PDB file of C-alpha atoms in Angstrom:
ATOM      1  CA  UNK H  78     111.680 125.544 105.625  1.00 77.00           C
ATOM      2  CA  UNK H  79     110.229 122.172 107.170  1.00 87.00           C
ATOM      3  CA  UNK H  80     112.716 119.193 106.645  1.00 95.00           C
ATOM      4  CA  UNK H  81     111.528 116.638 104.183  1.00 97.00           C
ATOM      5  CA  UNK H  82     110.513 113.569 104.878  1.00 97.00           C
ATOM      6  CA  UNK H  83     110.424 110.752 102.242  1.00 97.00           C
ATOM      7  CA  UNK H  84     108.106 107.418 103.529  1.00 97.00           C
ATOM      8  CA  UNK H  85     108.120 104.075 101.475  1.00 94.00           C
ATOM      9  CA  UNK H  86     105.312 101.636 102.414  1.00 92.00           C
ATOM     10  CA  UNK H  87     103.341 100.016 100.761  1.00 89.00           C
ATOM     11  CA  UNK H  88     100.634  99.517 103.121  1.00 90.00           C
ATOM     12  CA  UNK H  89      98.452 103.083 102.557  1.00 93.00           C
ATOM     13  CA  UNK H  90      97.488 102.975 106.199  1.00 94.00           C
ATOM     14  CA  UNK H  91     100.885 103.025 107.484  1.00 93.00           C
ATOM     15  CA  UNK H  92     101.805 105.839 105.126  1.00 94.00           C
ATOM     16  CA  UNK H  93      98.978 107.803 106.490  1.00 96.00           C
ATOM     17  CA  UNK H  94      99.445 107.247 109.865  1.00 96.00           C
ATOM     18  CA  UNK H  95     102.901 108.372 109.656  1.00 96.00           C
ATOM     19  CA  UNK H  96     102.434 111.171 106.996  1.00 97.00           C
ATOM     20  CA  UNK H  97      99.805 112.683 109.105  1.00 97.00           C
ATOM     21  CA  UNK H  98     101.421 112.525 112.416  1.00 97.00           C
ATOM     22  CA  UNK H  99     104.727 114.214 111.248  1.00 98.00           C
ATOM     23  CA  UNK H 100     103.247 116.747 109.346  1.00 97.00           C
ATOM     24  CA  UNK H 101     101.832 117.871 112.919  1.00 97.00           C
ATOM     25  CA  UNK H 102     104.924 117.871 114.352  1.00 97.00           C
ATOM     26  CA  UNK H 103     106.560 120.248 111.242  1.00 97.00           C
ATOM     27  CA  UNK H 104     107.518 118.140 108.512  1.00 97.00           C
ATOM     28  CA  UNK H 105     106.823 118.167 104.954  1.00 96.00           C
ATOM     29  CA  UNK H 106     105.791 114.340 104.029  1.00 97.00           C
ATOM     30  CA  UNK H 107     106.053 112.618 100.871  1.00 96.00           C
ATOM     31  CA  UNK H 108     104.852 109.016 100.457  1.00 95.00           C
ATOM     32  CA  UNK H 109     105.142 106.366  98.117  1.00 94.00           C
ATOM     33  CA  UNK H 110     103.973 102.553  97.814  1.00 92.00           C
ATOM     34  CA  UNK H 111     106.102 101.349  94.815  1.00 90.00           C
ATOM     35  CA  UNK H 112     110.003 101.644  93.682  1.00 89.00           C
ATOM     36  CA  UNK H 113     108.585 103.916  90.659  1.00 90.00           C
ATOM     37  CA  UNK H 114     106.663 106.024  93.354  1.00 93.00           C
ATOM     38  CA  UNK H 115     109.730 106.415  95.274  1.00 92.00           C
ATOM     39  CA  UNK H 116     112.440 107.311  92.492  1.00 91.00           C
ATOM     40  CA  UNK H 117     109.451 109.866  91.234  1.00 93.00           C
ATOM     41  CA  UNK H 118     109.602 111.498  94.835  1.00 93.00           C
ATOM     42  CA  UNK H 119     112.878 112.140  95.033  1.00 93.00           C
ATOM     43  CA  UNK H 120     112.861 112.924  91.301  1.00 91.00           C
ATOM     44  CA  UNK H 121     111.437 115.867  92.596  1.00 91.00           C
ATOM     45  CA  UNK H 122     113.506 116.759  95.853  1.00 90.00           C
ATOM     46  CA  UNK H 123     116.094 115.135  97.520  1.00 93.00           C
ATOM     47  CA  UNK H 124     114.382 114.430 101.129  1.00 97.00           C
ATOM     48  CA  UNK H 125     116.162 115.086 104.264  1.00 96.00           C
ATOM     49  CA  UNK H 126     114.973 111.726 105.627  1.00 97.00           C
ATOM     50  CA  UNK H 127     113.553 108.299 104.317  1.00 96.00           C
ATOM     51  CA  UNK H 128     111.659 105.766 106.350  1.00 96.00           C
ATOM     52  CA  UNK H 129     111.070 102.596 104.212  1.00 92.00           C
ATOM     53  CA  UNK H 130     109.382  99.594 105.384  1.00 88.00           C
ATOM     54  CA  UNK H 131     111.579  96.359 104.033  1.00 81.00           C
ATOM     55  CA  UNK H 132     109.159  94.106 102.225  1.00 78.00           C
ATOM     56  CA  UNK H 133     107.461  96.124  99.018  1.00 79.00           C
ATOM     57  CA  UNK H 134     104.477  94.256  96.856  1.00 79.00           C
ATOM     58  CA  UNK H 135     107.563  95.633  93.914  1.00 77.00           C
ATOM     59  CA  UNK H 136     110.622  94.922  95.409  1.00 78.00           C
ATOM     60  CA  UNK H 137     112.868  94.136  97.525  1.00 78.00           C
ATOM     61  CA  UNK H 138     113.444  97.018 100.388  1.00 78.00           C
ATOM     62  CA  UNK H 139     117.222  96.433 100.913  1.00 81.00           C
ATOM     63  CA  UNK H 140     117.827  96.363  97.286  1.00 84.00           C
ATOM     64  CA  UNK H 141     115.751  99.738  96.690  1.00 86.00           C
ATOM     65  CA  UNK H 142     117.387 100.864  99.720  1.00 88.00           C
ATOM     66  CA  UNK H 143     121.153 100.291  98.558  1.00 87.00           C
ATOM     67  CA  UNK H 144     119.881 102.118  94.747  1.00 88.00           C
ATOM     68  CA  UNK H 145     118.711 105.146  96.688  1.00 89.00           C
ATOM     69  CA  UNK H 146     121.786 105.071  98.311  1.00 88.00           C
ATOM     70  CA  UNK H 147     123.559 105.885  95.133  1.00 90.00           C
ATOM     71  CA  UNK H 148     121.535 108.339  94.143  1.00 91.00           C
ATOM     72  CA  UNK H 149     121.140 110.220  98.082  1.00 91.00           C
ATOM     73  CA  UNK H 150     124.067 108.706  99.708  1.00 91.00           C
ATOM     74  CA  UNK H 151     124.341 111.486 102.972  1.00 91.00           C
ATOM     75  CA  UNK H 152     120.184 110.393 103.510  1.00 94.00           C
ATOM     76  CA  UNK H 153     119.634 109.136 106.381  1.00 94.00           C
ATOM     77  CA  UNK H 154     116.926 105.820 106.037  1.00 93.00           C
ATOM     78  CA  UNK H 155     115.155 104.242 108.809  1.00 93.00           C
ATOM     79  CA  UNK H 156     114.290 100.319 108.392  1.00 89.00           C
ATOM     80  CA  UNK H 157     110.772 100.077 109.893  1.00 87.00           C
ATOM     81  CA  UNK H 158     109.160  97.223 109.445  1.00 78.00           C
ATOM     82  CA  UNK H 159     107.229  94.030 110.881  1.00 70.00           C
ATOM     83  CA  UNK H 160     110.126  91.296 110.151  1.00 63.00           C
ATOM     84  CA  UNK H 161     112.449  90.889 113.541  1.00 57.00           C
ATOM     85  CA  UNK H 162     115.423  90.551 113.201  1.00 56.00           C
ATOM     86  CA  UNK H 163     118.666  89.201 115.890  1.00 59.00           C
ATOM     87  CA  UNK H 164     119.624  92.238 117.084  1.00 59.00           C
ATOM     88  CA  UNK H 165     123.189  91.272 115.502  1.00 63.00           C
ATOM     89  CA  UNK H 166     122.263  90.915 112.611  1.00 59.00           C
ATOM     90  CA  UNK H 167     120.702  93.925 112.419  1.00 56.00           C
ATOM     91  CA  UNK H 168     123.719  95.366 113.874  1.00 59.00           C
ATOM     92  CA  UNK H 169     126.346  93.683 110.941  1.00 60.00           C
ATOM     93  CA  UNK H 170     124.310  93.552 107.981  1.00 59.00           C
ATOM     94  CA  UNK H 171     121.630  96.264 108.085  1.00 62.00           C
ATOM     95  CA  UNK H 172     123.363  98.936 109.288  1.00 66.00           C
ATOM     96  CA  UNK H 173     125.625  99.209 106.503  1.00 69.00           C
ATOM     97  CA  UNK H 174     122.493 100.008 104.430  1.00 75.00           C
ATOM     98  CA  UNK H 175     120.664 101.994 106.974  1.00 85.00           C
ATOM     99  CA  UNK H 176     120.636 104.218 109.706  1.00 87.00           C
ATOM    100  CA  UNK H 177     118.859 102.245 112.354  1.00 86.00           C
ATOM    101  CA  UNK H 178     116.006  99.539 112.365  1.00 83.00           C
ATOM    102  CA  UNK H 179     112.725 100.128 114.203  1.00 86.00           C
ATOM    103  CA  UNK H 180     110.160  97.720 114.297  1.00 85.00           C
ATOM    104  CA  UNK H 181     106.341  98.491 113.365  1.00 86.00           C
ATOM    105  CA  UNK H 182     105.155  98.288 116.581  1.00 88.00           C
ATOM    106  CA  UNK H 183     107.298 100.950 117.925  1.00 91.00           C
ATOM    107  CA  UNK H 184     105.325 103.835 119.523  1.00 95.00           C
ATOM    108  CA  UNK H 185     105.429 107.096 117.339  1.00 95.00           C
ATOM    109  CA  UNK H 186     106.976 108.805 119.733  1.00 95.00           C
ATOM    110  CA  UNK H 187     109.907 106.750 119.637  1.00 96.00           C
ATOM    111  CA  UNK H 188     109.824 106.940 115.847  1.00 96.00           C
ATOM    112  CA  UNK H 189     109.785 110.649 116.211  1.00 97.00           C
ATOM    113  CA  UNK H 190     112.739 110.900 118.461  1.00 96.00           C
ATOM    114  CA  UNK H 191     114.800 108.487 116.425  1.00 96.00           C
ATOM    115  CA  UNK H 192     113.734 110.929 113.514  1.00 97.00           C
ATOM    116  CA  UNK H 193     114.903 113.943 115.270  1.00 96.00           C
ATOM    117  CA  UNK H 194     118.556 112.649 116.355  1.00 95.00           C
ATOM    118  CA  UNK H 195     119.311 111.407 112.708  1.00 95.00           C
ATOM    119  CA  UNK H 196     118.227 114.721 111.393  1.00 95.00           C
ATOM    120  CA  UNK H 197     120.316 116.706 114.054  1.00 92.00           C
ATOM    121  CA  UNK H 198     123.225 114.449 112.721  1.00 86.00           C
ATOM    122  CA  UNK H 199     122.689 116.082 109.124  1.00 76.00           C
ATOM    123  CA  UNK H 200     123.251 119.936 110.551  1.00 69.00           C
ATOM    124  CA  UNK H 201     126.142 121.498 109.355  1.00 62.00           C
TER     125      UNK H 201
END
């Protein structure tokens, strides 16, 4: 069974993008643009994986971030988004709601390997 993939951006061509290249390298993608969206995907599976981006037209992406937290708390989540941040601070204060930060620009093969070692962390 493919490992799910849960992506949170609300910018459709990003989700697109993304959804389309991982599903053709094995993964079943979900997508959502809004908070409601999101809690209505994993409402109907817990995903392996989320990649969110950090500002949302709804919310706030580290708030919505820390809530699916409670909810999926061994879930990996990749930041990705435009906003740079000092690599310290993204070290103390985003790490202990996410995984790892990637910016936007990052090439999709770097997305997919960062993908691949979170999800090999998850294997019993």
């Amino acid at each position: 069974m493919a490992q799910k993939i849960l992506i949170i951006d609300d910018e459709q061509p990003i989700r697109e993008l993304l959804a389309q290249y991982l599903t053709a390298c094995g993964y079943a993608v979900a997508s959502a643009g809004t908070e409601i969206e999101t809690l209505a995907r994993v409402d109907e599976g817990s995903p392996d994986l989320v990649i969110s981006d950090l500002q949302l037209e709804d919310t706030d992406g580290l708030e919505m971030i820390a809530r699916l937290k409670e909810r999926l708390p061994d879930v990996p989540v990749i930041l990705l988004t435009g906003v740079l941040f000092d690599p310290e601070v993204a070290r103390d204060v985003l790490h202990k709601h996410v995984a790892c930060y990637l910016e936007k620009t990052s090439p999709l093969s770097r997305i997919l390997e960062t993908i691949r070692q979170l999800l090999e962390r998850r294997q019993p």
